[in-house]
Amino acid sequence: MRDIFARRKSDDESTDRSDETRADGGVARAGREKPGVVGRTRRALDRRFGEDFVESAPFWFPAFLLMALFVYGAILWNLVISLTDYEGFGLAGPDYSNLDFEMYVRAFNDSNVINASINTFVLVIGFTLTTLVVGLLLALLVDRGIRFENTFRTIYLLPMSLSFVVTAQFWLWMYNYDNGVVNIVLGTIGLGPIDWLGNQSIVLWAVIFALTWQFSGYAMVVYLAGLRAIPDDNYEAAMVDGASTVKMYWRVIIPQLKGATISASVVLMVFALKAFDFLYALVSGYRPPAGTDILATLMVREAYQNTNWAYGSTIAIILFVMALLIIGPYLIYQFRRDNL
Amino acid sequence: MTRNKDSVSRRRFVQASAAAAAASVAGCNGLGLDDGGRKLNLMHAFTGGDGAIAAEALFDAFREEHSDIELDLEPIGGGGNQNLDTVVANRLSNNDPPSAFANWPGKNLVKYENALGDVDDVWADNDFGDSHVDEAVELHKQGGTYRATPMASHRLNNLFYNVEAVEEAGVDPTGIDGLDALIDALDAVATETDKTPMTQAMNGTWTVTQLWAAVMQGQEGHQAYMDFIEGNGDQNAVQSAFETMAEILENYIGDDASSVDLTASNSNIINGDAAFIHQGNWAAGAFRNADNFNYEEDWGAVAFPGTENMYCLHFNSWLFPAQNPTPELSKTWLEFVGKPKAQIAYGKNKGAIPTRTDVSMDEFGPYLQDVAEDFAEVDNRPPSLQHGLAVTSDRMSALNDAISNHFTGPYDSEAAAQGFIDAV
């Protein structure tokens, strides 16, 4: 950062100096002529958004336009629909003349929405934290210079390559009360059997566990990259100072993994918001097991089963705001570090 | 010179892209307006097992009769009818309806209000009103106008059983005449054999709602059920049905019910792991497709206890969208599915009976012949709760919310009953 400023400052100085020289030499410069309206606007834009803003437009503007229309435009349109009372198949479409927050009031008083919001929140936080912890532990183990390191890394990463549809079916069988492998394994140590998918108070955790199984490999890879970036000196210095292995990791190594943690957790949270696929595949329907209803499943049910388009849009906006609350701090963090 | 050349080529570029954009916009329009060259665009969810076979037989029969009409079929399977409903909903709300789509009639039509056209002439020209049961007439109307025609019917109030299992338990299913007798029979299976007395697919709520309707009809009677779906339900009757069901679900359905789906529960009967199952008679299709598993030798069916004099109705119908892209072809299709040829081709392969009362049942096999006999003879044909006929889709959704919140274990009969009363 400081380097850049220093360089820019010296550039400025040198330009100034050269200007002086040229002025002394009596050279007329094109830039000194009074620019027209177009030129002024262009220079104002360049000053505001950086060099060559206008000149580079052909390269980024079409993509920007498409994104604006199909992503942000669609979100905005969804917001407008959520303010209408649109439902059913009126041939006229939504009535935009009468916008109000009625649907939001209804949503905040709807116990299904509140339940689904809580479940979504628990899922996002629970899944992200456990996946980070498991991923970190795996990364530390793999990083200890074990034999067959590459093989283990692949084994841990492999579940992520499977689709939710496949893993949901796996876990449906594994969680079976009578002959699922989970209860059989627990049975050998005298626990259970537990009705994983039928008991409302544990089913969400069963889902979180299954998702953690699938994504901890990803967290491991991110952490492994972070660990590899830490110079060996750090380990050696800690050893020389007499730190135990646990203390070395806890005090010296893990604090340096902040960047990896943040980027992994953002990706994981986004995966958690996509848990719809998993729940859908688990029951092959829009209504997940009792106790795992999340905003995404509720939204689809309201929109497509009940054709309450406006209400479905409202739930979508609530979900969007939750996602923003998660991504927002990350964006601010990145902005402060000058990465944006 | 160079600058000049540059600007020309830039202008060319702009012209070319404008032309391309105009062409693509025109292309989109073209797609929307094109009649598709007399193609009949049909959307349905008959994609799995016997459904796919039945659909193929149905379309073949149509091609035989109308070789000049080209079919543009869009099978959309998965999640019961849910995926089909989603695609249809998108098409309808984009004002791009198919020619016709398969769905439930009855209160389910409310969801499609303003989006369905008028097929009064199809019913009048073919005397469908006379050839069908009375219930079909009302269930296919909305706002006094016909919106659909029926193709086949499944019965909802069935109790299927594995013959070997009930014999081992010393139970005679034909003698089970009420809910108390059913619970005694389940108890006998539990004590006399190591089999699951009743297999119930609890991984969705729909099987529970469907079972509740059967228990309500069997225990509280036809009138109490009809009062309930009309919104005048007696809370005590509703709760009492829930209490009976709680006794069954708590004690007799197998510990792994929550991870069992429809296919798995049917398999439990086929494998002899369970004695009884309540299900719509599409289950019979699964039994028929199993090897060495024959009607009356290996499996049997009776009306759900207490509902011997009822046929709980389900219809497979074809709905006619308004703003139809091919109104004449679509009406030809709706006429076709309401006639014996289509109803036989589809029904005998799907394990459903014709909705007409004048179709010869010779081709249908003994089980469906028995069903058709009951269909014609029973006193009452109440509409099904979970399959679109009795309540609108948002009420059905609310009923399933109540089941999901209060009746998937632990079973809170009072709260579930309150939820049901509030929902309709």
PDB file of N, CA, C and O in Angstrom, chain B residues 149-189:
ATOM      1  N   THR B 149     -61.102 -33.020 -18.732  1.00  0.00           N
ATOM      2  CA  THR B 149     -61.794 -34.304 -18.827  1.00  0.00           C
ATOM      3  C   THR B 149     -60.983 -35.378 -18.104  1.00  0.00           C
ATOM      4  O   THR B 149     -59.746 -35.334 -18.081  1.00  0.00           O
ATOM      5  N   PRO B 150     -61.701 -36.338 -17.495  1.00  0.00           N
ATOM      6  CA  PRO B 150     -61.020 -37.375 -16.718  1.00  0.00           C
ATOM      7  C   PRO B 150     -60.569 -38.534 -17.601  1.00  0.00           C
ATOM      8  O   PRO B 150     -61.168 -38.796 -18.641  1.00  0.00           O
ATOM      9  N   MET B 151     -59.499 -39.184 -17.176  1.00  0.00           N
ATOM     10  CA  MET B 151     -58.976 -40.303 -17.946  1.00  0.00           C
ATOM     11  C   MET B 151     -59.008 -41.605 -17.154  1.00  0.00           C
ATOM     12  O   MET B 151     -59.284 -42.669 -17.690  1.00  0.00           O
ATOM     13  N   ALA B 152     -58.690 -41.516 -15.856  1.00  0.00           N
ATOM     14  CA  ALA B 152     -58.603 -42.736 -15.060  1.00  0.00           C
ATOM     15  C   ALA B 152     -58.825 -42.391 -13.590  1.00  0.00           C
ATOM     16  O   ALA B 152     -58.728 -41.226 -13.208  1.00  0.00           O
ATOM     17  N   SER B 153     -59.107 -43.399 -12.797  1.00  0.00           N
ATOM     18  CA  SER B 153     -59.333 -43.166 -11.382  1.00  0.00           C
ATOM     19  C   SER B 153     -58.612 -44.211 -10.537  1.00  0.00           C
ATOM     20  O   SER B 153     -58.562 -45.385 -10.886  1.00  0.00           O
ATOM     21  N   HIS B 154     -58.027 -43.735  -9.452  1.00  0.00           N
ATOM     22  CA  HIS B 154     -57.487 -44.636  -8.442  1.00  0.00           C
ATOM     23  C   HIS B 154     -58.384 -44.570  -7.203  1.00  0.00           C
ATOM     24  O   HIS B 154     -58.980 -43.535  -6.928  1.00  0.00           O
ATOM     25  N   ARG B 155     -58.406 -45.665  -6.462  1.00  0.00           N
ATOM     26  CA  ARG B 155     -59.152 -45.655  -5.205  1.00  0.00           C
ATOM     27  C   ARG B 155     -58.183 -45.359  -4.077  1.00  0.00           C
ATOM     28  O   ARG B 155     -57.061 -45.883  -4.060  1.00  0.00           O
ATOM     29  N   LEU B 156     -58.623 -44.513  -3.124  1.00  0.00           N
ATOM     30  CA  LEU B 156     -57.741 -44.118  -2.027  1.00  0.00           C
ATOM     31  C   LEU B 156     -57.912 -44.968  -0.770  1.00  0.00           C
ATOM     32  O   LEU B 156     -56.961 -45.182  -0.028  1.00  0.00           O
ATOM     33  N   ASN B 157     -59.142 -45.437  -0.533  1.00  0.00           N
ATOM     34  CA  ASN B 157     -59.392 -46.104   0.759  1.00  0.00           C
ATOM     35  C   ASN B 157     -59.167 -47.617   0.646  1.00  0.00           C
ATOM     36  O   ASN B 157     -60.104 -48.400   0.625  1.00  0.00           O
ATOM     37  N   ASN B 158     -57.898 -47.983   0.560  1.00  0.00           N
ATOM     38  CA  ASN B 158     -57.571 -49.415   0.458  1.00  0.00           C
ATOM     39  C   ASN B 158     -56.730 -49.841   1.638  1.00  0.00           C
ATOM     40  O   ASN B 158     -55.948 -49.051   2.173  1.00  0.00           O
ATOM     41  N   LEU B 159     -56.872 -51.107   1.989  1.00  0.00           N
ATOM     42  CA  LEU B 159     -55.940 -51.727   2.915  1.00  0.00           C
ATOM     43  C   LEU B 159     -55.397 -52.962   2.196  1.00  0.00           C
ATOM     44  O   LEU B 159     -56.133 -53.911   1.930  1.00  0.00           O
ATOM     45  N   PHE B 160     -54.123 -52.875   1.817  1.00  0.00           N
ATOM     46  CA  PHE B 160     -53.490 -54.019   1.161  1.00  0.00           C
ATOM     47  C   PHE B 160     -52.792 -54.873   2.212  1.00  0.00           C
ATOM     48  O   PHE B 160     -52.388 -54.377   3.253  1.00  0.00           O
ATOM     49  N   TYR B 161     -52.646 -56.145   1.896  1.00  0.00           N
ATOM     50  CA  TYR B 161     -51.967 -57.004   2.865  1.00  0.00           C
ATOM     51  C   TYR B 161     -51.172 -58.094   2.162  1.00  0.00           C
ATOM     52  O   TYR B 161     -51.453 -58.453   1.020  1.00  0.00           O
ATOM     53  N   ASN B 162     -50.185 -58.572   2.876  1.00  0.00           N
ATOM     54  CA  ASN B 162     -49.411 -59.715   2.420  1.00  0.00           C
ATOM     55  C   ASN B 162     -50.083 -60.968   2.980  1.00  0.00           C
ATOM     56  O   ASN B 162     -50.213 -61.120   4.205  1.00  0.00           O
ATOM     57  N   VAL B 163     -50.517 -61.841   2.084  1.00  0.00           N
ATOM     58  CA  VAL B 163     -51.344 -62.987   2.499  1.00  0.00           C
ATOM     59  C   VAL B 163     -50.613 -63.866   3.521  1.00  0.00           C
ATOM     60  O   VAL B 163     -51.177 -64.254   4.553  1.00  0.00           O
ATOM     61  N   GLU B 164     -49.348 -64.140   3.234  1.00  0.00           N
ATOM     62  CA  GLU B 164     -48.585 -65.019   4.126  1.00  0.00           C
ATOM     63  C   GLU B 164     -48.489 -64.423   5.533  1.00  0.00           C
ATOM     64  O   GLU B 164     -48.648 -65.126   6.534  1.00  0.00           O
ATOM     65  N   ALA B 165     -48.247 -63.106   5.584  1.00  0.00           N
ATOM     66  CA  ALA B 165     -48.086 -62.449   6.875  1.00  0.00           C
ATOM     67  C   ALA B 165     -49.375 -62.495   7.698  1.00  0.00           C
ATOM     68  O   ALA B 165     -49.350 -62.786   8.900  1.00  0.00           O
ATOM     69  N   VAL B 166     -50.512 -62.217   7.048  1.00  0.00           N
ATOM     70  CA  VAL B 166     -51.753 -62.207   7.830  1.00  0.00           C
ATOM     71  C   VAL B 166     -52.151 -63.626   8.235  1.00  0.00           C
ATOM     72  O   VAL B 166     -52.700 -63.836   9.319  1.00  0.00           O
ATOM     73  N   GLU B 167     -51.820 -64.588   7.363  1.00  0.00           N
ATOM     74  CA  GLU B 167     -52.150 -65.975   7.738  1.00  0.00           C
ATOM     75  C   GLU B 167     -51.320 -66.417   8.932  1.00  0.00           C
ATOM     76  O   GLU B 167     -51.814 -67.080   9.844  1.00  0.00           O
ATOM     77  N   GLU B 168     -50.032 -66.024   8.913  1.00  0.00           N
ATOM     78  CA  GLU B 168     -49.160 -66.383  10.028  1.00  0.00           C
ATOM     79  C   GLU B 168     -49.691 -65.798  11.339  1.00  0.00           C
ATOM     80  O   GLU B 168     -49.581 -66.410  12.406  1.00  0.00           O
ATOM     81  N   ALA B 169     -50.273 -64.603  11.243  1.00  0.00           N
ATOM     82  CA  ALA B 169     -50.799 -63.957  12.449  1.00  0.00           C
ATOM     83  C   ALA B 169     -52.200 -64.443  12.778  1.00  0.00           C
ATOM     84  O   ALA B 169     -52.751 -64.096  13.830  1.00  0.00           O
ATOM     85  N   GLY B 170     -52.789 -65.237  11.893  1.00  0.00           N
ATOM     86  CA  GLY B 170     -54.139 -65.730  12.127  1.00  0.00           C
ATOM     87  C   GLY B 170     -55.200 -64.658  11.987  1.00  0.00           C
ATOM     88  O   GLY B 170     -56.202 -64.660  12.705  1.00  0.00           O
ATOM     89  N   VAL B 171     -54.972 -63.721  11.073  1.00  0.00           N
ATOM     90  CA  VAL B 171     -55.924 -62.626  10.889  1.00  0.00           C
ATOM     91  C   VAL B 171     -56.638 -62.807   9.559  1.00  0.00           C
ATOM     92  O   VAL B 171     -56.017 -63.143   8.554  1.00  0.00           O
ATOM     93  N   ASP B 172     -57.948 -62.585   9.547  1.00  0.00           N
ATOM     94  CA  ASP B 172     -58.697 -62.605   8.297  1.00  0.00           C
ATOM     95  C   ASP B 172     -59.041 -61.164   7.915  1.00  0.00           C
ATOM     96  O   ASP B 172     -59.940 -60.566   8.507  1.00  0.00           O
ATOM     97  N   PRO B 173     -58.331 -60.599   6.930  1.00  0.00           N
ATOM     98  CA  PRO B 173     -58.523 -59.172   6.604  1.00  0.00           C
ATOM     99  C   PRO B 173     -59.952 -58.842   6.199  1.00  0.00           C
ATOM    100  O   PRO B 173     -60.427 -57.738   6.466  1.00  0.00           O
ATOM    101  N   THR B 174     -60.657 -59.784   5.560  1.00  0.00           N
ATOM    102  CA  THR B 174     -62.010 -59.459   5.120  1.00  0.00           C
ATOM    103  C   THR B 174     -62.957 -59.271   6.307  1.00  0.00           C
ATOM    104  O   THR B 174     -64.021 -58.681   6.163  1.00  0.00           O
ATOM    105  N   GLY B 175     -62.521 -59.745   7.461  1.00  0.00           N
ATOM    106  CA  GLY B 175     -63.377 -59.605   8.634  1.00  0.00           C
ATOM    107  C   GLY B 175     -63.118 -58.321   9.417  1.00  0.00           C
ATOM    108  O   GLY B 175     -63.792 -58.065  10.422  1.00  0.00           O
ATOM    109  N   ILE B 176     -62.133 -57.530   9.000  1.00  0.00           N
ATOM    110  CA  ILE B 176     -61.831 -56.296   9.734  1.00  0.00           C
ATOM    111  C   ILE B 176     -62.855 -55.243   9.343  1.00  0.00           C
ATOM    112  O   ILE B 176     -62.815 -54.691   8.249  1.00  0.00           O
ATOM    113  N   ASP B 177     -63.788 -54.945  10.253  1.00  0.00           N
ATOM    114  CA  ASP B 177     -64.909 -54.104   9.842  1.00  0.00           C
ATOM    115  C   ASP B 177     -64.867 -52.705  10.448  1.00  0.00           C
ATOM    116  O   ASP B 177     -65.793 -51.931  10.286  1.00  0.00           O
ATOM    117  N   GLY B 178     -63.799 -52.398  11.136  1.00  0.00           N
ATOM    118  CA  GLY B 178     -63.732 -51.058  11.718  1.00  0.00           C
ATOM    119  C   GLY B 178     -62.347 -50.807  12.264  1.00  0.00           C
ATOM    120  O   GLY B 178     -61.478 -51.685  12.223  1.00  0.00           O
ATOM    121  N   LEU B 179     -62.131 -49.596  12.805  1.00  0.00           N
ATOM    122  CA  LEU B 179     -60.799 -49.235  13.266  1.00  0.00           C
ATOM    123  C   LEU B 179     -60.358 -50.063  14.462  1.00  0.00           C
ATOM    124  O   LEU B 179     -59.190 -50.416  14.584  1.00  0.00           O
ATOM    125  N   ASP B 180     -61.309 -50.375  15.348  1.00  0.00           N
ATOM    126  CA  ASP B 180     -60.942 -51.196  16.514  1.00  0.00           C
ATOM    127  C   ASP B 180     -60.453 -52.567  16.057  1.00  0.00           C
ATOM    128  O   ASP B 180     -59.442 -53.083  16.536  1.00  0.00           O
ATOM    129  N   ALA B 181     -61.195 -53.126  15.092  1.00  0.00           N
ATOM    130  CA  ALA B 181     -60.804 -54.436  14.571  1.00  0.00           C
ATOM    131  C   ALA B 181     -59.451 -54.361  13.875  1.00  0.00           C
ATOM    132  O   ALA B 181     -58.639 -55.284  13.964  1.00  0.00           O
ATOM    133  N   LEU B 182     -59.190 -53.221  13.227  1.00  0.00           N
ATOM    134  CA  LEU B 182     -57.891 -53.054  12.562  1.00  0.00           C
ATOM    135  C   LEU B 182     -56.777 -53.070  13.606  1.00  0.00           C
ATOM    136  O   LEU B 182     -55.744 -53.731  13.423  1.00  0.00           O
ATOM    137  N   ILE B 183     -56.984 -52.328  14.690  1.00  0.00           N
ATOM    138  CA  ILE B 183     -55.938 -52.268  15.711  1.00  0.00           C
ATOM    139  C   ILE B 183     -55.730 -53.652  16.345  1.00  0.00           C
ATOM    140  O   ILE B 183     -54.591 -54.058  16.594  1.00  0.00           O
ATOM    141  N   ASP B 184     -56.825 -54.387  16.534  1.00  0.00           N
ATOM    142  CA  ASP B 184     -56.684 -55.773  17.034  1.00  0.00           C
ATOM    143  C   ASP B 184     -55.851 -56.611  16.063  1.00  0.00           C
ATOM    144  O   ASP B 184     -54.975 -57.388  16.481  1.00  0.00           O
ATOM    145  N   ALA B 185     -56.136 -56.425  14.759  1.00  0.00           N
ATOM    146  CA  ALA B 185     -55.416 -57.211  13.751  1.00  0.00           C
ATOM    147  C   ALA B 185     -53.934 -56.852  13.757  1.00  0.00           C
ATOM    148  O   ALA B 185     -53.061 -57.727  13.691  1.00  0.00           O
ATOM    149  N   LEU B 186     -53.645 -55.543  13.864  1.00  0.00           N
ATOM    150  CA  LEU B 186     -52.252 -55.098  13.891  1.00  0.00           C
ATOM    151  C   LEU B 186     -51.551 -55.671  15.117  1.00  0.00           C
ATOM    152  O   LEU B 186     -50.386 -56.089  15.061  1.00  0.00           O
ATOM    153  N   ASP B 187     -52.301 -55.688  16.211  1.00  0.00           N
ATOM    154  CA  ASP B 187     -51.745 -56.214  17.445  1.00  0.00           C
ATOM    155  C   ASP B 187     -51.425 -57.705  17.312  1.00  0.00           C
ATOM    156  O   ASP B 187     -50.387 -58.183  17.788  1.00  0.00           O
ATOM    157  N   ALA B 188     -52.331 -58.416  16.618  1.00  0.00           N
ATOM    158  CA  ALA B 188     -52.103 -59.856  16.412  1.00  0.00           C
ATOM    159  C   ALA B 188     -50.840 -60.076  15.595  1.00  0.00           C
ATOM    160  O   ALA B 188     -50.035 -60.966  15.898  1.00  0.00           O
ATOM    161  N   VAL B 189     -50.633 -59.249  14.560  1.00  0.00           N
ATOM    162  CA  VAL B 189     -49.415 -59.390  13.757  1.00  0.00           C
ATOM    163  C   VAL B 189     -48.192 -59.126  14.632  1.00  0.00           C
ATOM    164  O   VAL B 189     -47.195 -59.847  14.574  1.00  0.00           O
TER     165      VAL B 189
END
